[in-house]
Short mmCIF file of the C-alpha atoms (twelve columns), coordinates in Angstrom:
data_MODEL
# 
_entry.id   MODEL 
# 
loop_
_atom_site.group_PDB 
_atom_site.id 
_atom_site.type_symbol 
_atom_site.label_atom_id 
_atom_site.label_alt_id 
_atom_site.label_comp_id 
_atom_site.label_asym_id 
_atom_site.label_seq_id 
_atom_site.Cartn_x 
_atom_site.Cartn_y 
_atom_site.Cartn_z 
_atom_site.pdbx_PDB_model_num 
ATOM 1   C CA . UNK A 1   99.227  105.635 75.631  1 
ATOM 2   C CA . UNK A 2   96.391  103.284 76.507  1 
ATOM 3   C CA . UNK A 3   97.356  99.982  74.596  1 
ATOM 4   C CA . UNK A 4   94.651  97.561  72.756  1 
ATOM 5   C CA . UNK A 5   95.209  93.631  72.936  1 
ATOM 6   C CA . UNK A 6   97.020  94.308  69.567  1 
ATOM 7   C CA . UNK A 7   98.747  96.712  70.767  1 
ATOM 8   C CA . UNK A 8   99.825  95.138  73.646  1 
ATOM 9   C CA . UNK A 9   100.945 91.848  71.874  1 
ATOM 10  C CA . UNK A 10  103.232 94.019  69.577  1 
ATOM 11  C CA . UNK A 11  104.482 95.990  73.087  1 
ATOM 12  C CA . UNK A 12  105.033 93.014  75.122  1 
ATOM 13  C CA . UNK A 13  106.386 91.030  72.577  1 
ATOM 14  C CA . UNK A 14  108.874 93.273  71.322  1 
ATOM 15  C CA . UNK A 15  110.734 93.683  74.951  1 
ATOM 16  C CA . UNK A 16  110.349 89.690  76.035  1 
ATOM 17  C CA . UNK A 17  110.777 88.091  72.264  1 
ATOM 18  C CA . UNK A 18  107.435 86.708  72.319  1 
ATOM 19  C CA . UNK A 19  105.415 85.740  75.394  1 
ATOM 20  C CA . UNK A 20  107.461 86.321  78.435  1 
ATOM 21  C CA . UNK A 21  107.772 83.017  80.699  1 
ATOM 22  C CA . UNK A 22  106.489 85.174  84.192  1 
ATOM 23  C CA . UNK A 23  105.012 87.818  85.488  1 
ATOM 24  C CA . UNK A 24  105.503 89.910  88.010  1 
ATOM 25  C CA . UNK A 25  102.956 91.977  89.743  1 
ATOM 26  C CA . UNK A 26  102.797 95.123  92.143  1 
ATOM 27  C CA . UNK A 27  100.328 94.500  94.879  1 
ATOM 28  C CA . UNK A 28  98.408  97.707  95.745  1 
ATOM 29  C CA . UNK A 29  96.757  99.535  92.734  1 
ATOM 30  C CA . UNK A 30  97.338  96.517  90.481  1 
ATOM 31  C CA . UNK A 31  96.171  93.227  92.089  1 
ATOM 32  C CA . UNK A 32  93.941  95.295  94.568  1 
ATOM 33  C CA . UNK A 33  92.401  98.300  94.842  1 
ATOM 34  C CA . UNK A 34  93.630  99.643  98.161  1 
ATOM 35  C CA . UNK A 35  94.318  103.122 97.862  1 
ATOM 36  C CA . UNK A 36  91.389  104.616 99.587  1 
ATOM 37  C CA . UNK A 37  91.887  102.037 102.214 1 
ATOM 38  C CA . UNK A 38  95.599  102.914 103.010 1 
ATOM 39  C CA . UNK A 39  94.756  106.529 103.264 1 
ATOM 40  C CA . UNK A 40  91.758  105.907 105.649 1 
ATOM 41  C CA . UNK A 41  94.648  104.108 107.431 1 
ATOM 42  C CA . UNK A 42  97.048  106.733 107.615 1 
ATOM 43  C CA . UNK A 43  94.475  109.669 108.016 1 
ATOM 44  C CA . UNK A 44  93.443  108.072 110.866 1 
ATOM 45  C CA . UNK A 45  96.879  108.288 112.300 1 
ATOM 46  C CA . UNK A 46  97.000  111.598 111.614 1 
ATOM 47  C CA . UNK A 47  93.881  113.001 113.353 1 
ATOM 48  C CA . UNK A 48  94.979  110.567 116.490 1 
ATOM 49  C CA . UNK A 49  98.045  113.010 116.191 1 
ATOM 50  C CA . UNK A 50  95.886  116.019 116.003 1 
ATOM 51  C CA . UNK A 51  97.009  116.619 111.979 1 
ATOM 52  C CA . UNK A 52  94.567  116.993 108.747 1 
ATOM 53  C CA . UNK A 53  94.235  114.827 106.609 1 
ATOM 54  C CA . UNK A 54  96.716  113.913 104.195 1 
ATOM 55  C CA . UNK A 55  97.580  116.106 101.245 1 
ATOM 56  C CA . UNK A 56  97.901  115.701 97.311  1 
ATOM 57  C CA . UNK A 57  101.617 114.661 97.953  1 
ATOM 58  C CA . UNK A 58  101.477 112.735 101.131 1 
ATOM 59  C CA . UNK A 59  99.211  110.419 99.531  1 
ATOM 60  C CA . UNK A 60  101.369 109.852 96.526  1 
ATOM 61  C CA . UNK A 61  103.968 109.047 98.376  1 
ATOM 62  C CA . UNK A 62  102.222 106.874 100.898 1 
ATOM 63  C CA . UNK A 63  100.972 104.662 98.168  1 
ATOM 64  C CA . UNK A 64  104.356 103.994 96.983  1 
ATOM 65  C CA . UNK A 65  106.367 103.356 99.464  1 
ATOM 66  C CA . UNK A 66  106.435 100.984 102.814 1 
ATOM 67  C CA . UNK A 67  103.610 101.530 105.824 1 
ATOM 68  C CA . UNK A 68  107.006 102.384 107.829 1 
ATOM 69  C CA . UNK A 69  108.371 104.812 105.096 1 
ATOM 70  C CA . UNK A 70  105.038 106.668 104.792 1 
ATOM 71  C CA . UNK A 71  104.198 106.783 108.613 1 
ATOM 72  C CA . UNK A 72  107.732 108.742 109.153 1 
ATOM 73  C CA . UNK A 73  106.932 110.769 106.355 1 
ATOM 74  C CA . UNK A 74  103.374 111.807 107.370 1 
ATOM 75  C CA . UNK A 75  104.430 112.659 110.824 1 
ATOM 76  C CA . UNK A 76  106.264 115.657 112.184 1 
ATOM 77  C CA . UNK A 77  109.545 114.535 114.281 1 
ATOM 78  C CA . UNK A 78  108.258 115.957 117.563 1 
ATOM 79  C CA . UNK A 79  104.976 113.326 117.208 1 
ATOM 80  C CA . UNK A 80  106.825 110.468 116.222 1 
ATOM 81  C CA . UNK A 81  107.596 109.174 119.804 1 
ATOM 82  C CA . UNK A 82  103.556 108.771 119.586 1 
ATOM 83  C CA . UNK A 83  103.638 106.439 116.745 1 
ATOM 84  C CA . UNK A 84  103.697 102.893 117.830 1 
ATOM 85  C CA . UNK A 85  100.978 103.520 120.318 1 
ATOM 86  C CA . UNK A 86  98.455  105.486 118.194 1 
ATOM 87  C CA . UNK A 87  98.895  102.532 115.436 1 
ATOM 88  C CA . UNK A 88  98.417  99.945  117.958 1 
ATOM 89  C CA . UNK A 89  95.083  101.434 118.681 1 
ATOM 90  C CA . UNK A 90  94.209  101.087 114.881 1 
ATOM 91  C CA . UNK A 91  92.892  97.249  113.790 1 
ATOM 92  C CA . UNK A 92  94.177  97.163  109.813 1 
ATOM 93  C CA . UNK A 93  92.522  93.932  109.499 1 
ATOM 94  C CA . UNK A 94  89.423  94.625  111.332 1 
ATOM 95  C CA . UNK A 95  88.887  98.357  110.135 1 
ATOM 96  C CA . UNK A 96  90.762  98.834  106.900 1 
ATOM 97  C CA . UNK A 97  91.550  95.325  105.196 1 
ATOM 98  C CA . UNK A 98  87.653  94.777  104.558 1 
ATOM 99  C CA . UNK A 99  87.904  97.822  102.173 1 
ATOM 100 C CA . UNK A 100 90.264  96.537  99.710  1 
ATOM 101 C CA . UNK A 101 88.731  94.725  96.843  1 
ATOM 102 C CA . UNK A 102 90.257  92.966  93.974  1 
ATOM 103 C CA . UNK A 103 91.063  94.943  90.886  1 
ATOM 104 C CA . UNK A 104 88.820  94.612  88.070  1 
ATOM 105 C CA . UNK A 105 89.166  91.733  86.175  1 
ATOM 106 C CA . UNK A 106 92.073  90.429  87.440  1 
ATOM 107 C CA . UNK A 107 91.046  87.218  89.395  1 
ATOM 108 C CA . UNK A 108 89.300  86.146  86.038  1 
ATOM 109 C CA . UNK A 109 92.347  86.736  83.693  1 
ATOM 110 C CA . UNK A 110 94.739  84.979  86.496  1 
ATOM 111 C CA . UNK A 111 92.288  81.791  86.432  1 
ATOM 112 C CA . UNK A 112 92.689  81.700  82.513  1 
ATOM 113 C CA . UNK A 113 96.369  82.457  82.393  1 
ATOM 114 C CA . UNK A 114 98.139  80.205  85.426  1 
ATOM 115 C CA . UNK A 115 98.616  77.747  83.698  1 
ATOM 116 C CA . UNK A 116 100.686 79.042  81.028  1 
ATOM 117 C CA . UNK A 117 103.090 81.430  83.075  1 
ATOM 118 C CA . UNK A 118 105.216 81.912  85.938  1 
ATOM 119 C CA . UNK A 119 103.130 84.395  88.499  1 
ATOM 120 C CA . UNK A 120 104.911 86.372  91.299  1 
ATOM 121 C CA . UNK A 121 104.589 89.662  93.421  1 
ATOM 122 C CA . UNK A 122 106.601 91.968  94.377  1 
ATOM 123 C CA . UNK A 123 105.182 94.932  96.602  1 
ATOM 124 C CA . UNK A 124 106.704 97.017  99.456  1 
ATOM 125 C CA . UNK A 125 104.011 95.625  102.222 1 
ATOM 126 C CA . UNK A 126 105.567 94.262  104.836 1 
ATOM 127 C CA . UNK A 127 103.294 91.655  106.532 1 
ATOM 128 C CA . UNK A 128 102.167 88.529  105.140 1 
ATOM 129 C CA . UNK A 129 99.310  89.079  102.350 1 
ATOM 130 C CA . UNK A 130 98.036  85.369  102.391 1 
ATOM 131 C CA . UNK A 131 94.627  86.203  103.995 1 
ATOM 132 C CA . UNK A 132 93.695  88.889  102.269 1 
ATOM 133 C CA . UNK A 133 94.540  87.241  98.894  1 
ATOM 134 C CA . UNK A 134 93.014  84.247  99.853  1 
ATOM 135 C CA . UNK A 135 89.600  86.320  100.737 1 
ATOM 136 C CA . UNK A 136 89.620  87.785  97.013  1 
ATOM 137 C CA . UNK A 137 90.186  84.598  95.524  1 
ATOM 138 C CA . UNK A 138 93.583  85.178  94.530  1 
ATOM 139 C CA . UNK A 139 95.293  82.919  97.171  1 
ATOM 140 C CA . UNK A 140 96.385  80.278  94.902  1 
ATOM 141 C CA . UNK A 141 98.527  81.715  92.140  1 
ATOM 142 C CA . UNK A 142 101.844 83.643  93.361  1 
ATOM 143 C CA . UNK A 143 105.040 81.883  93.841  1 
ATOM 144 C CA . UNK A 144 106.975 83.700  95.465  1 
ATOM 145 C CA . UNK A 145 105.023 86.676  97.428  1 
ATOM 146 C CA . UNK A 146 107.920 89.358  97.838  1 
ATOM 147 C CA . UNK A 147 107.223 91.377  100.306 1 
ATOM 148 C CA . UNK A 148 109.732 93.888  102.446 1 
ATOM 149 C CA . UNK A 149 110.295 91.052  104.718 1 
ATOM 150 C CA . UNK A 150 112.263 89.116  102.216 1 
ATOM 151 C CA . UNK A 151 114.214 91.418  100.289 1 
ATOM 152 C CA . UNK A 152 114.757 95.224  100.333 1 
ATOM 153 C CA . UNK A 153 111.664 97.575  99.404  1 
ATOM 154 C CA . UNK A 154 111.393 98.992  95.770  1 
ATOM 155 C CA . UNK A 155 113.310 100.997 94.309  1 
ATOM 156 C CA . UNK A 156 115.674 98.150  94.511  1 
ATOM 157 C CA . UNK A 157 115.393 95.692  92.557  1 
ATOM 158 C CA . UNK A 158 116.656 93.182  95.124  1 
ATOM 159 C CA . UNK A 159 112.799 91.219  95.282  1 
ATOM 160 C CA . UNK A 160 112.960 91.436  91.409  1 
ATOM 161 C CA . UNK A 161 115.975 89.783  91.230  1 
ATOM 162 C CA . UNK A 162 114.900 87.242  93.775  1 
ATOM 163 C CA . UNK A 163 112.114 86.317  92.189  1 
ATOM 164 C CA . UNK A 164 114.524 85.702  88.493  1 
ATOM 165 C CA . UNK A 165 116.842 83.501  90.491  1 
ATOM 166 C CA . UNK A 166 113.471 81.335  92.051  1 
ATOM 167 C CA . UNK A 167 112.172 81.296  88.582  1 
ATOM 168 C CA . UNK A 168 115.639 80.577  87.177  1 
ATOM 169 C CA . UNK A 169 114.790 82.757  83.517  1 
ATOM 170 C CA . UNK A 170 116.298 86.100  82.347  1 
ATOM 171 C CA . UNK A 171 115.011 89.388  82.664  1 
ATOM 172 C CA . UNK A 172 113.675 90.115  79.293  1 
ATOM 173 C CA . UNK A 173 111.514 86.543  79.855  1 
ATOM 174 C CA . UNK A 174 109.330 88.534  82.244  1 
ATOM 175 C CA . UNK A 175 107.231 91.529  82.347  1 
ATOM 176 C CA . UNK A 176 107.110 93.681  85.541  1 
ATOM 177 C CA . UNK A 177 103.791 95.569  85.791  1 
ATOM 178 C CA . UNK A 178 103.354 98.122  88.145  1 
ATOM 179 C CA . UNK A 179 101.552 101.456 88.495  1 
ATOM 180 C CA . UNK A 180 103.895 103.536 90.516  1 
ATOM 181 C CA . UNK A 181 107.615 105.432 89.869  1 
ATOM 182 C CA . UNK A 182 108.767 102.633 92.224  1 
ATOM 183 C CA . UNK A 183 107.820 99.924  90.612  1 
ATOM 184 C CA . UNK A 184 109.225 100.989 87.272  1 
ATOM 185 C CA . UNK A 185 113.282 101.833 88.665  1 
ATOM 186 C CA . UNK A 186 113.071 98.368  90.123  1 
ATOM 187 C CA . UNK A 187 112.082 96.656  86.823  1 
ATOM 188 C CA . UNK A 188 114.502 98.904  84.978  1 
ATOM 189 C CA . UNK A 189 117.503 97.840  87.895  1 
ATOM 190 C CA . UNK A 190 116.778 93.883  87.197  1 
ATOM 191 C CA . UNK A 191 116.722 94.856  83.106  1 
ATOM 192 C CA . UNK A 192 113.124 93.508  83.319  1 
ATOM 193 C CA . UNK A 193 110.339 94.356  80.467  1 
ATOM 194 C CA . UNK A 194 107.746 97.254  82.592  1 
ATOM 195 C CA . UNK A 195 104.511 98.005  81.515  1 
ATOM 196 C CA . UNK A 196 102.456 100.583 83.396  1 
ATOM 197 C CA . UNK A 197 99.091  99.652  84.995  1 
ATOM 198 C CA . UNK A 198 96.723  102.908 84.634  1 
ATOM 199 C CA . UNK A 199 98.979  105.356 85.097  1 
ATOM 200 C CA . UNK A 200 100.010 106.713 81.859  1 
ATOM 201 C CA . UNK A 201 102.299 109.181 83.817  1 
ATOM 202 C CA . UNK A 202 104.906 106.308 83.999  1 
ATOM 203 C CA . UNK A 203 105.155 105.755 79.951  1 
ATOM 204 C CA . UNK A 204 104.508 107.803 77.043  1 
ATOM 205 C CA . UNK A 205 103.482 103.972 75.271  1 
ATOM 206 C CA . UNK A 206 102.779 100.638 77.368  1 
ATOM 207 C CA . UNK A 207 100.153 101.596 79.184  1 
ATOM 208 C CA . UNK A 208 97.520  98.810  80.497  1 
ATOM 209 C CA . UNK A 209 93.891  99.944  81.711  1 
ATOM 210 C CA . UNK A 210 91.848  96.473  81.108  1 
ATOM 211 C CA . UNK A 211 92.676  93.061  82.166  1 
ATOM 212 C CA . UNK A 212 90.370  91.445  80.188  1 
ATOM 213 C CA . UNK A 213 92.848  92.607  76.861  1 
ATOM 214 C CA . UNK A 214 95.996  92.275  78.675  1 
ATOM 215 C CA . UNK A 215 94.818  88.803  79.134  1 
ATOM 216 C CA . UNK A 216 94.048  88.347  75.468  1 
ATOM 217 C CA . UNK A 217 97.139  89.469  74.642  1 
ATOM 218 C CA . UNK A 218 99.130  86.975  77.127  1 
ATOM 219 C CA . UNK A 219 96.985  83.970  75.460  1 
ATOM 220 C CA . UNK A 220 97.691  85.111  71.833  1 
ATOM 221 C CA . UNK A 221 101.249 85.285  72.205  1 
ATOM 222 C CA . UNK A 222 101.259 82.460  73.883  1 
ATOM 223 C CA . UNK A 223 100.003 80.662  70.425  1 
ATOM 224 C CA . UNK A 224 102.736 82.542  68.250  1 
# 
């Protein structure tokens, strides 16, 4: 169910007991919009292996799940020896990076709401994302940036948890939004509040498709 500002104040509200403290945010398909990016990345891996491109499922669970993950699961065991080589030969930040763009409305709604709560990530990229949120204006307001190099990748909810102890609040003091199966079973391991980011697959209510009323509804419960 796609959820109103009112709506959302009486969703959020009822799982944190008011405003939450933080917030913790997926990377790819809620901060940014990367999805057509990966897959150009990883279909080009696949025709340097001599494969078509990738397929309903591939791509679902590419988006989910680590570069590493995906990569062995988009490519037959007798091509993986190939791997390393053919990725070496592919420039992410010169050929794919530029693609990704900021999600809509989120830079805006960050600027208005940092200085009333806690903001963190948690995502299953593995290198460092400081450039590219820096380049879409969002370098200044995480802290801490989980990525797999820190803690395990999601489902666990080991970066979740990290991010609670940094913090030092409970669980139902911060909302988790995410937009993938993953993201969800991590917030539901740490006990933390989810709400869905425009995929209304993930929850039959709690559903988020506009920053500008999520935002709203951060501020007014804020006042409460």
């Amino acid at each position: 169910m796609h959820l109103n500002s009112t709506q959302l104040i009486e969703y959020i509200g009822d799982r944190c007991n008011g405003a939450p403290k933080g917030i913790i945010f997926d990377c790819d398909g809620v901060l940014i919009d990367s999805v057509e990016a990966n897959m150009l990345f990883y279909n080009k891996v696949r025709q340097k292996l001599g494969l078509p491109d990738l397929n309903s499922a591939q791509r679902e669970y590419c988006q989910m799940s680590t570069a590493a993950q995906a990569l062995d699961f988009i490519t037959p065991d007798a091509l993986k020896p190939l791997l390393n080589g053919i990725v070496r030969e592919i420039s992410y930040t010169k050929e794919i990076e530029p693609m990704i763009q900021a999600s809509e409305g989120i830079v805006n709604m960050l600027q208005n709401i940092k200085e009333y709560f806690l903001l963190g990530v948690h995502t299953n990229r593995t290198g460092p994302l400081d450039a590219m949120l820096n380049r879409l204006e969002m370098g200044t307001f995480f802290n801490p940036i989980m990525t797999v190099l820190y803690c395990e990748p999601k489902p666990s909810p080991d970066g979740a948890n990290k991010v609670l102890q940094r913090w030092n609040v409970k669980p139902h003091e911060v909302l988790f939004i995410g937009d993938s199966a993953m993201d969800k079973m991590a917030a539901d391991a740490a006990h933390i509040p989810f709400m869905s980011y425009r995929n209304e697959n993930l929850l039959e209510i709690g559903t988020c498709f506009d920053y500008s009323e999520l935002e709203k509804a951060l501020l007014q419960l804020k006042e409460l």
